[in-house]
Tab-separated table of C-alpha atoms and ligand atoms in Angstrom:
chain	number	residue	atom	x	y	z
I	1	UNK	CA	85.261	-30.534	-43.048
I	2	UNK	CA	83.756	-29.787	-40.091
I	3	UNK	CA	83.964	-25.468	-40.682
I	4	UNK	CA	82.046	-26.471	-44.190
I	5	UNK	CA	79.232	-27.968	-42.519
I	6	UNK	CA	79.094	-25.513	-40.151
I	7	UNK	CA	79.184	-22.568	-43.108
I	8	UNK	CA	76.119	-24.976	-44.499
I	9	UNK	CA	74.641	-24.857	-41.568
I	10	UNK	CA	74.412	-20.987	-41.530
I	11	UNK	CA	73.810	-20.939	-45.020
I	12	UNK	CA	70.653	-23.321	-44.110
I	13	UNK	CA	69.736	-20.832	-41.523
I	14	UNK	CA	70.139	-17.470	-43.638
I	15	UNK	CA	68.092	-19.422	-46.767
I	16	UNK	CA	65.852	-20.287	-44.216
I	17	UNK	CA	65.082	-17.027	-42.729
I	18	UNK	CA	64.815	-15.303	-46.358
I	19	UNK	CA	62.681	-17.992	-47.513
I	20	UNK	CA	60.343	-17.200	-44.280
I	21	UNK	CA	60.124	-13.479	-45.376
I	22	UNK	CA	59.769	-14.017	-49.201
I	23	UNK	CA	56.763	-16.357	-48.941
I	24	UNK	CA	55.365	-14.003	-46.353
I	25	UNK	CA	55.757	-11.463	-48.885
I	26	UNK	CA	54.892	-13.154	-52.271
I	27	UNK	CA	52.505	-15.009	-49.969
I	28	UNK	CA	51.278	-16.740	-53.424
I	29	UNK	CA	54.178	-16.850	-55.658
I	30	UNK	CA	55.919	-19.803	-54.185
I	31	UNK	CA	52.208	-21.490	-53.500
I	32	UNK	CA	51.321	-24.645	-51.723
I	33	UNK	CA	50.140	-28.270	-52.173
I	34	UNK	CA	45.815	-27.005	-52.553
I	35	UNK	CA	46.272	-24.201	-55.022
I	36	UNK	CA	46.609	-24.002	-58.624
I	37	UNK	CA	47.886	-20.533	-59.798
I	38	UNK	CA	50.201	-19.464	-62.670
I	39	UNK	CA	53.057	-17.825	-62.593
I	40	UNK	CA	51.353	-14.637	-64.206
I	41	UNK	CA	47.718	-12.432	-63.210
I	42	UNK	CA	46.409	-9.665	-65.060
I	43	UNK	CA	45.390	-8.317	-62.322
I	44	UNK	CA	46.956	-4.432	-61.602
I	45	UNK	CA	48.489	-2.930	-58.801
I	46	UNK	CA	45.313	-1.755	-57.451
I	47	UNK	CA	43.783	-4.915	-56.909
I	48	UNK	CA	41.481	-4.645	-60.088
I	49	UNK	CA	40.968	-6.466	-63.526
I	50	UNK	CA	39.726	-3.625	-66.271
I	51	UNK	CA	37.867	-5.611	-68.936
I	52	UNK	CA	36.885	-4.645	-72.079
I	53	UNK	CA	34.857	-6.931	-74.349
I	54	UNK	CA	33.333	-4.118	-76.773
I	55	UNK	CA	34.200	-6.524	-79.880
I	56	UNK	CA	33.383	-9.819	-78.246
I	57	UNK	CA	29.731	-11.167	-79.406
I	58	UNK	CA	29.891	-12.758	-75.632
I	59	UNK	CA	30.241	-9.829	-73.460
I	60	UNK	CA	26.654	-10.517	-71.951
I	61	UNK	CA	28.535	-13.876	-70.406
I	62	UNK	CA	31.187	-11.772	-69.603
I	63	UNK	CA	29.127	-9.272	-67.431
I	64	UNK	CA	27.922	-12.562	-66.079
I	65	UNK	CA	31.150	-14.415	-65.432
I	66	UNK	CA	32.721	-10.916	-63.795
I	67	UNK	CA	29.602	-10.700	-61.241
I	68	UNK	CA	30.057	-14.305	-60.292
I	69	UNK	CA	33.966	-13.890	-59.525
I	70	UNK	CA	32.772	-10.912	-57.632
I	71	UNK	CA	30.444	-12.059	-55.895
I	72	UNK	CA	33.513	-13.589	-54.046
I	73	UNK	CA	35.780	-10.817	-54.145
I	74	UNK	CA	33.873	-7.691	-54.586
I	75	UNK	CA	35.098	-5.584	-56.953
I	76	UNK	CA	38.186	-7.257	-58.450
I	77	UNK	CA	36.421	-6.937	-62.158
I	78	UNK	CA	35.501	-3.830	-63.806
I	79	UNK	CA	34.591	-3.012	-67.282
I	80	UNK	CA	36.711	-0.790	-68.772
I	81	UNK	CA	36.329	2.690	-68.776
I	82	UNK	CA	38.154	5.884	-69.824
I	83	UNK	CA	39.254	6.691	-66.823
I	84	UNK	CA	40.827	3.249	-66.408
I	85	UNK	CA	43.741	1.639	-68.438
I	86	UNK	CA	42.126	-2.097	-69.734
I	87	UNK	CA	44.113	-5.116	-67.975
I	88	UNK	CA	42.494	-7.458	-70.065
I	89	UNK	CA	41.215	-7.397	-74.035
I	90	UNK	CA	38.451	-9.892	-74.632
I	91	UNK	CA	37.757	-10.506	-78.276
I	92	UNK	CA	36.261	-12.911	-80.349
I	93	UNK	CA	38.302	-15.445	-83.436
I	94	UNK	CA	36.956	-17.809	-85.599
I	95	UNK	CA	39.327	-21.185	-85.953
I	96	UNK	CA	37.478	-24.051	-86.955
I	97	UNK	CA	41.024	-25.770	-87.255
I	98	UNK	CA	41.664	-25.300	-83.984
I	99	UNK	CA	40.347	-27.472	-81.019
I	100	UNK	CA	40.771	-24.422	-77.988
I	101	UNK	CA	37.370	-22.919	-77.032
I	102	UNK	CA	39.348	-20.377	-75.214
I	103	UNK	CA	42.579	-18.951	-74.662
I	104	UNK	CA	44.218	-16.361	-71.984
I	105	UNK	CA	47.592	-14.515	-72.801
I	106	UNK	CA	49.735	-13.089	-69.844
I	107	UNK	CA	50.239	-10.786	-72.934
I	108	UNK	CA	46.521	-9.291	-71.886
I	109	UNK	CA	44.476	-10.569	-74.059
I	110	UNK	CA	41.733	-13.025	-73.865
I	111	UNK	CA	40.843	-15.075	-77.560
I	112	UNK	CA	37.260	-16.085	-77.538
I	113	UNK	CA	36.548	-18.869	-80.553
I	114	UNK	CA	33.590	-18.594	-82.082
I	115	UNK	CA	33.525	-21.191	-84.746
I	116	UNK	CA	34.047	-23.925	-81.631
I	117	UNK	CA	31.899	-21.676	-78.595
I	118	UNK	CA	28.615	-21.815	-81.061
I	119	UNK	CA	28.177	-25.570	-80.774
I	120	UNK	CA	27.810	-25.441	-77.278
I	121	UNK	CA	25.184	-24.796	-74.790
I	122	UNK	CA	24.991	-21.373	-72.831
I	123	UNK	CA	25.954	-22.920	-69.654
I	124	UNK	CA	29.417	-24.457	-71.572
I	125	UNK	CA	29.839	-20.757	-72.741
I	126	UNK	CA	29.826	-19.148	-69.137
I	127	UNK	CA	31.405	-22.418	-68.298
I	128	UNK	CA	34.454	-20.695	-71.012
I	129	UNK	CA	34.456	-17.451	-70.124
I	130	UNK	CA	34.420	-18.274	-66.037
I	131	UNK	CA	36.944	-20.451	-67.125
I	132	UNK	CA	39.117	-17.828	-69.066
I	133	UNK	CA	38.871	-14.989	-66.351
I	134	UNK	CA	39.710	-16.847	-63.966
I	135	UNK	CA	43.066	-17.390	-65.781
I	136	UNK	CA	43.256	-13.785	-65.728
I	137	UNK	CA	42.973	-13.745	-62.426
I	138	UNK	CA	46.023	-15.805	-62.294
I	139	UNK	CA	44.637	-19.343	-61.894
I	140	UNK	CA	45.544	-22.128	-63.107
I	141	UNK	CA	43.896	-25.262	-64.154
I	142	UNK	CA	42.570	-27.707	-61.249
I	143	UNK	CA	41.760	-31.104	-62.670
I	144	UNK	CA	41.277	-32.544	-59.246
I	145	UNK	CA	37.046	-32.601	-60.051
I	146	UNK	CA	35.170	-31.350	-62.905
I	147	UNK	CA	33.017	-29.426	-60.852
I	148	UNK	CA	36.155	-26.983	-61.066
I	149	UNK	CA	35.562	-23.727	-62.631
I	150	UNK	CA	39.560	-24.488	-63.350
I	151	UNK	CA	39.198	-28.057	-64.398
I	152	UNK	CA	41.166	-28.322	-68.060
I	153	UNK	CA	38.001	-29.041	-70.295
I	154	UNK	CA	34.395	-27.759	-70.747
I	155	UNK	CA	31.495	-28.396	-68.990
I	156	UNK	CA	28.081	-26.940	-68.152
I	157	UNK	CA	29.552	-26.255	-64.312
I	158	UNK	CA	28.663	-22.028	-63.591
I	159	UNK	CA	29.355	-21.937	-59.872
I	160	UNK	CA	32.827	-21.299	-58.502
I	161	UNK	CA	34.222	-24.575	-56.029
I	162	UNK	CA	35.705	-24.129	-53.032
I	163	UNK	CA	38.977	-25.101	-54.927
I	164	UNK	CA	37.995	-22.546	-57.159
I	165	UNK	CA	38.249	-20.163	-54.185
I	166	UNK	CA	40.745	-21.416	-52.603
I	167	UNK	CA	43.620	-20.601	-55.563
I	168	UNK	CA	42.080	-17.676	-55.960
I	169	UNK	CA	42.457	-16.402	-52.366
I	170	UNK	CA	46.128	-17.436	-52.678
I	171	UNK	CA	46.082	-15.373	-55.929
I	172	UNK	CA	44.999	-12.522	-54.720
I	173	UNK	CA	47.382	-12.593	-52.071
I	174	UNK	CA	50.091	-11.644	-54.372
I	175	UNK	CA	48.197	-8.696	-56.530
R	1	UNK	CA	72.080	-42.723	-46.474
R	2	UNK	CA	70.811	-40.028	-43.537
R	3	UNK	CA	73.224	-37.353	-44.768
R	4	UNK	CA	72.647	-37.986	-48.445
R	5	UNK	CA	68.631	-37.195	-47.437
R	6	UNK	CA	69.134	-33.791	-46.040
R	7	UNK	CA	71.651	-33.178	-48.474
R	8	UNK	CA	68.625	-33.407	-51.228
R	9	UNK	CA	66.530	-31.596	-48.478
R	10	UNK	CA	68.624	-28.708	-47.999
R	11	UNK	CA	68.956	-28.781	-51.989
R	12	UNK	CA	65.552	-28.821	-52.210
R	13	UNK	CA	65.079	-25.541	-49.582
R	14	UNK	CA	67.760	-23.494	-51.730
R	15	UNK	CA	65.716	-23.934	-55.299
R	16	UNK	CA	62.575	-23.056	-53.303
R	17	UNK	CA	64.624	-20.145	-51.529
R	18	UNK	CA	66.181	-18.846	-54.752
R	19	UNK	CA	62.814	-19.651	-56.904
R	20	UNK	CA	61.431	-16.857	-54.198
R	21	UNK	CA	64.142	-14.790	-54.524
R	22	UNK	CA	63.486	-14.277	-58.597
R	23	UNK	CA	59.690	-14.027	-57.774
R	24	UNK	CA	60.828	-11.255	-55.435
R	25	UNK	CA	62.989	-9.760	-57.870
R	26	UNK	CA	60.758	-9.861	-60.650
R	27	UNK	CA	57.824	-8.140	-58.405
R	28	UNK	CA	54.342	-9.331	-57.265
R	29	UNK	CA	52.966	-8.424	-60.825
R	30	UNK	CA	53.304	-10.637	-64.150
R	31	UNK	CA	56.424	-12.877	-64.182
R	32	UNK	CA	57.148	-15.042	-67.038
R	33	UNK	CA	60.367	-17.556	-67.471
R	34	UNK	CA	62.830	-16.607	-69.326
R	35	UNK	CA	64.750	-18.161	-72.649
R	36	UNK	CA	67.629	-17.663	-74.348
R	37	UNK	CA	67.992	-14.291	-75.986
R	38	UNK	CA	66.485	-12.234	-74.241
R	39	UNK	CA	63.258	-13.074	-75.434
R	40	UNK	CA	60.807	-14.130	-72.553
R	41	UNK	CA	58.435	-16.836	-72.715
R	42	UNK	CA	54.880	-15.675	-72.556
R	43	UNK	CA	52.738	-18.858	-72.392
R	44	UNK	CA	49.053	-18.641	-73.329
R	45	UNK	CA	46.895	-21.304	-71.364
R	46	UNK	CA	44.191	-22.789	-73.678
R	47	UNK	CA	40.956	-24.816	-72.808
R	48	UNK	CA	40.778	-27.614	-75.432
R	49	UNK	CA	37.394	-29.281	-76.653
R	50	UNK	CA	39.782	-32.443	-76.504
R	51	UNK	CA	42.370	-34.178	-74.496
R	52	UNK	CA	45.535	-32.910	-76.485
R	53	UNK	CA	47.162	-35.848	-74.899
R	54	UNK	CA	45.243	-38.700	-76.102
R	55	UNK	CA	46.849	-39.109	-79.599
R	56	UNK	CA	43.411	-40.569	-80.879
R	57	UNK	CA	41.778	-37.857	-80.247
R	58	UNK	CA	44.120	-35.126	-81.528
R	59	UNK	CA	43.756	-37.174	-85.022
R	60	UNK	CA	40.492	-37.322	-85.168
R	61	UNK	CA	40.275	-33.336	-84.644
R	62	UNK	CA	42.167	-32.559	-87.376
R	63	UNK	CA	42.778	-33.333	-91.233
R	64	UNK	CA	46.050	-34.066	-91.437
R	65	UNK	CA	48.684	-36.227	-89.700
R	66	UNK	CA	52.189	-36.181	-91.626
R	67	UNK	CA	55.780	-36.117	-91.409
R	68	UNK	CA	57.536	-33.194	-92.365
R	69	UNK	CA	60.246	-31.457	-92.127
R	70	UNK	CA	60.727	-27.773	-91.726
R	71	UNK	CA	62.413	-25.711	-94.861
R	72	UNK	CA	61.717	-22.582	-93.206
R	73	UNK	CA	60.490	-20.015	-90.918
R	74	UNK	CA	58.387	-17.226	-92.095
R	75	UNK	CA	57.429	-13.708	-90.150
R	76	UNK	CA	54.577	-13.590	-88.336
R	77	UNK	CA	51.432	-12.075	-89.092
R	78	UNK	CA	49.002	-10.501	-86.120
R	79	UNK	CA	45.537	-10.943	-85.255
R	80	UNK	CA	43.098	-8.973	-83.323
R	81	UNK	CA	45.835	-5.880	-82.797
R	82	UNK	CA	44.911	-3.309	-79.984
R	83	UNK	CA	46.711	-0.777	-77.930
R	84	UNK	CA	47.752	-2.211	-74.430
R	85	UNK	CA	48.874	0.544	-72.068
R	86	UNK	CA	50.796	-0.478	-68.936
R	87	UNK	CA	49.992	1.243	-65.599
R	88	UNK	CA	53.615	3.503	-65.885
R	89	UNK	CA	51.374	4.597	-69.320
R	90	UNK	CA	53.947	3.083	-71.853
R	91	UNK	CA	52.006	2.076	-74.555
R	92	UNK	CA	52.409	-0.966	-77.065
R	93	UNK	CA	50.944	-2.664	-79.445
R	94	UNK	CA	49.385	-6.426	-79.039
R	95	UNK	CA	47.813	-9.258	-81.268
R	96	UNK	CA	47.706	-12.887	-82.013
R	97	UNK	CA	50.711	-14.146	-83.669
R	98	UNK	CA	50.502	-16.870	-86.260
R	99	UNK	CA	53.907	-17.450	-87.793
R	100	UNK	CA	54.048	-19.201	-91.337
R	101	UNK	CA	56.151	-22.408	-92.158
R	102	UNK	CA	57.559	-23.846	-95.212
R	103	UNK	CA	57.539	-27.655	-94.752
R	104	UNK	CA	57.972	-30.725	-96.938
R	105	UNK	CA	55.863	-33.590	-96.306
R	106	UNK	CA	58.102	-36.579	-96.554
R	107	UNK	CA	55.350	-39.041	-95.308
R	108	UNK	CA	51.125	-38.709	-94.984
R	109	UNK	CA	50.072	-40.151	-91.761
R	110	UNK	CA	46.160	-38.882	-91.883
R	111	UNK	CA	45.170	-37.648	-95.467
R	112	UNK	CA	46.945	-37.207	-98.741
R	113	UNK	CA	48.978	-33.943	-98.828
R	114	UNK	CA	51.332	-33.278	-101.656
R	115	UNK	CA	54.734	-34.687	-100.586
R	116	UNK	CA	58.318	-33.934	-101.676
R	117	UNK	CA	57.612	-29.990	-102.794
R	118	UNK	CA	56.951	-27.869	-99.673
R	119	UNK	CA	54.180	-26.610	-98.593
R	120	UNK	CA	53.082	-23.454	-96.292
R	121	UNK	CA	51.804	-23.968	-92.956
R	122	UNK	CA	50.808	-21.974	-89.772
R	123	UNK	CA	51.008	-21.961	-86.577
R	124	UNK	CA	49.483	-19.579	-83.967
R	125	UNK	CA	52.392	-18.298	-81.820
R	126	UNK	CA	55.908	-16.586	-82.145
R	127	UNK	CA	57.187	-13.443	-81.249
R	128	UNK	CA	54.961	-11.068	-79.981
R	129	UNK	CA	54.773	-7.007	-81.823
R	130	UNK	CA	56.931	-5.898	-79.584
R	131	UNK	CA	59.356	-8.690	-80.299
R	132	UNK	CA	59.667	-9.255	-76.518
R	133	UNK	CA	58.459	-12.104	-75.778
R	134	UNK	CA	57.735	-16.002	-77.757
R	135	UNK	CA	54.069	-16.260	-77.461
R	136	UNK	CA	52.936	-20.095	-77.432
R	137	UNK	CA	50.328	-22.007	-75.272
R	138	UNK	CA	51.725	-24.242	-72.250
R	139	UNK	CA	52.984	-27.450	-73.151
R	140	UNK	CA	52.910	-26.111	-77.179
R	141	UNK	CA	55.703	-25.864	-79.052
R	142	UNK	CA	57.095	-23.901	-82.256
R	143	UNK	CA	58.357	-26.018	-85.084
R	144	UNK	CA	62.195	-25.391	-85.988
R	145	UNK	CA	63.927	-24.896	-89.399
R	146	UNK	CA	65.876	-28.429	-90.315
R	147	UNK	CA	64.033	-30.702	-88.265
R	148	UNK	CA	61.801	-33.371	-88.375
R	149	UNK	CA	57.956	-33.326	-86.977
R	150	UNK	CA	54.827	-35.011	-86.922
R	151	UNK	CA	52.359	-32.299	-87.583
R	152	UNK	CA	49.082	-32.114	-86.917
R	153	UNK	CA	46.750	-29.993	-89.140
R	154	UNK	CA	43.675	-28.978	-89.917
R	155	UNK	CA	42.284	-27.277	-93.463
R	156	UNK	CA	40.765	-23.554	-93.520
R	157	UNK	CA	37.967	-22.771	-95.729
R	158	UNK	CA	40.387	-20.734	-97.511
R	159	UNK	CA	42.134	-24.310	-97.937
R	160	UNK	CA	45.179	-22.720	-96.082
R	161	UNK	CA	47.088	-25.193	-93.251
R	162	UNK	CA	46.710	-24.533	-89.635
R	163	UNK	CA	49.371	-26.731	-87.190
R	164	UNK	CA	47.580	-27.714	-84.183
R	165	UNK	CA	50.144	-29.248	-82.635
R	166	UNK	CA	53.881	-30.968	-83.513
R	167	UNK	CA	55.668	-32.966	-82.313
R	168	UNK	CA	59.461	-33.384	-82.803
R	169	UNK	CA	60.926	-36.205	-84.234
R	170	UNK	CA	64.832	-35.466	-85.224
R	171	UNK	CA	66.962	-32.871	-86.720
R	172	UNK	CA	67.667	-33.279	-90.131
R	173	UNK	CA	71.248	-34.769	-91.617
R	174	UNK	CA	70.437	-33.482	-94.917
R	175	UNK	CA	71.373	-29.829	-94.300
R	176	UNK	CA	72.036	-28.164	-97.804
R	177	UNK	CA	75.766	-28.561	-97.679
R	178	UNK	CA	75.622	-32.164	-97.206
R	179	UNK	CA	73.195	-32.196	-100.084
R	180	UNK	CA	75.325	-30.278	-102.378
R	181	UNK	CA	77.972	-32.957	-101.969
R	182	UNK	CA	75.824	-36.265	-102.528
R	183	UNK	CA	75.081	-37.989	-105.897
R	184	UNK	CA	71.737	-38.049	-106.770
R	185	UNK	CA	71.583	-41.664	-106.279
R	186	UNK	CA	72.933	-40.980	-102.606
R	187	UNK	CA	70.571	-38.531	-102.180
R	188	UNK	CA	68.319	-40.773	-102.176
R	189	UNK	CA	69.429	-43.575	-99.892
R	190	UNK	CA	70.044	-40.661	-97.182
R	191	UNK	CA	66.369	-39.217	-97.688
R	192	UNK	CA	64.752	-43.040	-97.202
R	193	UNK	CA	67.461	-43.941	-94.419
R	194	UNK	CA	66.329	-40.477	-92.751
R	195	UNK	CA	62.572	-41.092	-93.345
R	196	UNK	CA	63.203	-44.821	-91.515
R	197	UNK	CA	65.023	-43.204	-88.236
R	198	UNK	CA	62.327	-40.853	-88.315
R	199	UNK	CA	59.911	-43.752	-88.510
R	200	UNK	CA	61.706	-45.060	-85.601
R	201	UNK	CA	60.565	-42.690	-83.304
R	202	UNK	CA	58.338	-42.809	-80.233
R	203	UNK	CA	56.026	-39.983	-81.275
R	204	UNK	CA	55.712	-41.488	-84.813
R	205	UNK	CA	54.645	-44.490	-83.576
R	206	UNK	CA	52.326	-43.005	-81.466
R	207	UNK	CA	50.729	-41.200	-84.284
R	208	UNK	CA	50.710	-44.292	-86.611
R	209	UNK	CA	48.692	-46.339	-84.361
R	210	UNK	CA	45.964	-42.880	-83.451
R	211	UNK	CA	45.653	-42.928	-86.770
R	212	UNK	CA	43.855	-46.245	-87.111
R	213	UNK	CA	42.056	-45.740	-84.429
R	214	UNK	CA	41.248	-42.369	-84.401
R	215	UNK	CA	38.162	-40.838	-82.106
R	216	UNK	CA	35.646	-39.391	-84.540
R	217	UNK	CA	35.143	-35.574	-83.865
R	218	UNK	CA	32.332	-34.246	-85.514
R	219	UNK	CA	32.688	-30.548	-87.152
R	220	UNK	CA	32.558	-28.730	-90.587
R	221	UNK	CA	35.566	-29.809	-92.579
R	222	UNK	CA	37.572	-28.098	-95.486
R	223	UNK	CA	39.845	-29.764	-98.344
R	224	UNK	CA	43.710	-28.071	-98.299
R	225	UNK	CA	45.061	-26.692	-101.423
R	226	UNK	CA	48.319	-28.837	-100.961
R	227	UNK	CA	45.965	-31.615	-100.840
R	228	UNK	CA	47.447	-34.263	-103.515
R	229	UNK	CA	45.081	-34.621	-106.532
R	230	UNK	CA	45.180	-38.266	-108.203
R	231	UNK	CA	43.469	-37.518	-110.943
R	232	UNK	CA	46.163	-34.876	-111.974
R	233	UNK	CA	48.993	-36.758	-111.711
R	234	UNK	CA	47.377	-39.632	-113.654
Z	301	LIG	ZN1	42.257	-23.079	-69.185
């Protein structure tokens, strides 16, 4: 009994230790209480999200939404280019069945839809797109206040929160 | 009742150690979960118009609110299909999956849908081009052959079915071989027993109710094919 508990005891120490080094090193991946990430980023190894939104009829609020995220982090978005591999497809459906005004695939691809986006003001459409790259930068949704870039439904809100930040510092932590 | 607390402590510091351990493993770059074989989950995250949760308002979205169950699984079909090349330059190919059902609606919850012959449905999700991974949004689910669902549906222009969301009720007991032994009178007493445990069900109920007291969501509407005509059956 009493050479168990001490085997736990070193067991609790050794766990202990490599949990210490793996959440230094992950920093992110095993997150905290005040962010909101996913378990996935599109983000490559050299810290950058290539975009390319040739075939989306949004790519102006694209440009937009990129600069705003950037203006945090400089230089984290990029449009696509030939001499860069795209991290991230942005393109544009049309499902008036379905009731998502945007969707974001750790597959790589970003689904724009139109028949839904259309009805809504400019400022809900950055509102999408913020919404959607920031899922690409491996965010999550934050429904703590719907001034959240990340908060689960639409709004007319263009301006990143400091929650907003917040996740994504811890994101970027682990590109 | 100290020891039994940092029992579940210490319990609680090996999942998080071991949870950090497969992030390590997996790499500081996309990690999915895994499911059973070999496929791995890829979960899209979606930003709804509605709350997806509120049953009320997932009926008033869509067309259709039935009961069916699932005949059979179809292949998918792709949308928006480009080249994705990784950064070691392997190239593959990626799209949209929508995978097609064959389901019989045993009971019309919102709308009239033809019942008892099936019908085809879709859903977007399934296995990706590569047939890697089960693409699906978080907290979505894919229906499965020879069980029981409430779907929810809306109508194309094209008068084709599109499966926002199901939920699952029960498998079926009336698998083919259990058919193939019944008398047709037995038959069916087991399909209106089956309907009535299906009936039974917490998500049924739910949708029952929502659909008396649906919220209203205002968008262009189409009329499925499958839609039951009275005036031909008069
Ligand atoms: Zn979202």
């Amino acid at each position: 009994m009493r050479s168990r508990r001490k085997l736990q005891r070193i067991a609790i120490i050794l766990l202990s230790a490599l949990t210490l080094v793996v959440v230094g090193f992950v920093g992110a991946g095993c997150t905290t209480s005040n962010d909101y990430l996913l378990s996935w980023h599109l983000v490559d190894s050299g810290k950058h999200c290539d975009w390319d939104a040739n075939q989306s009829k949004y790519e102006s609020y694209v440009v937009s939404g990129a600069k705003t995220w950037n203006a945090y982090k400089a230089g984290v978005f990029r449009p696509d280019s030939i001499s860069v591999v795209q991290d991230v497809r942005i393109s544009d459906v049309s499902e008036l069945g379905e009731s998502w005004l945007g969707e974001t695939s750790p597959l790589g691809y970003i689904n724009l839809n139109k028949a839904l986006l259309d009805e809504v003001s400019s400022n809900c459409k950055q509102n999408t797109v913020l919404h959607e790259l920031g899922h690409a930068l491996g965010l999550d949704h934050n429904d703590n206040a719907s001034t959240n870039i990340m908060y689960s439904y639409n709004t007319a809100v263009t301006a990143l929160s400091s929650s907003d930040k917040s996740s994504y510092d811890a994101s970027y932590a682990r590109y | 009742m100290r020891t039994k607390k940092s029992f579940s402590a210490k319990k609680k510091g090996i999942l998080i150690a071991a949870a950090c351990v497969l992030a390590l493993a997996v790499g500081s770059g996309i990690y999915f979960g895994v499911t059973k074989g070999g496929i791995t989950l890829a979960p899209a995250v979606r930003s709804y118009v509605i709350n997806i949760n509120n049953a009320e308002e997932v009926a008033g979205f869509v067309d259709y609110v039935f009961v069916g169950r699932v005949e059979k699984q179809m292949d998918a079909r792709y949308e928006d299909v480009f080249e994705r090349e990784s950064e070691d330059g392997e190239k593959t190919l990626v799209g949209a999956p929508y995978t097609l059902y064959e389901v019989t609606v045993l009971e019309n919850l919102k709308g009239n849908l033809k019942v008892n012959e099936p019908i085809r449905i879709e859903k977007e999700g399934g296995i990706s081009m590569d047939g890697k991974f089960l693409s699906v949004a978080e907290g979505d689910s894919l229906p499965e052959e020879g069980s029981l669902f409430v779907f929810a549906v809306s109508a194309g222009a094209d008068g084709s079915l599109l499966a926002n969301h199901n939920y699952k009720l029960m498998k079926t007991k009336l698998t083919e071989k259990a058919i193939g032994k019944m008398q047709p009178e037995q038959l069916q007493k087991a399909m209106q027993a089956e309907l009535e445990e299906a009936e039974a069900q917490a998500d049924y109920k739910r949708f029952a109710e929502a659909c008396k007291n649906e919220v209203p969501f205002a968008r262009e509407r189409y009329t499925a094919s499958a839609e039951w005509l009275e005036a031909a059956t008069q």
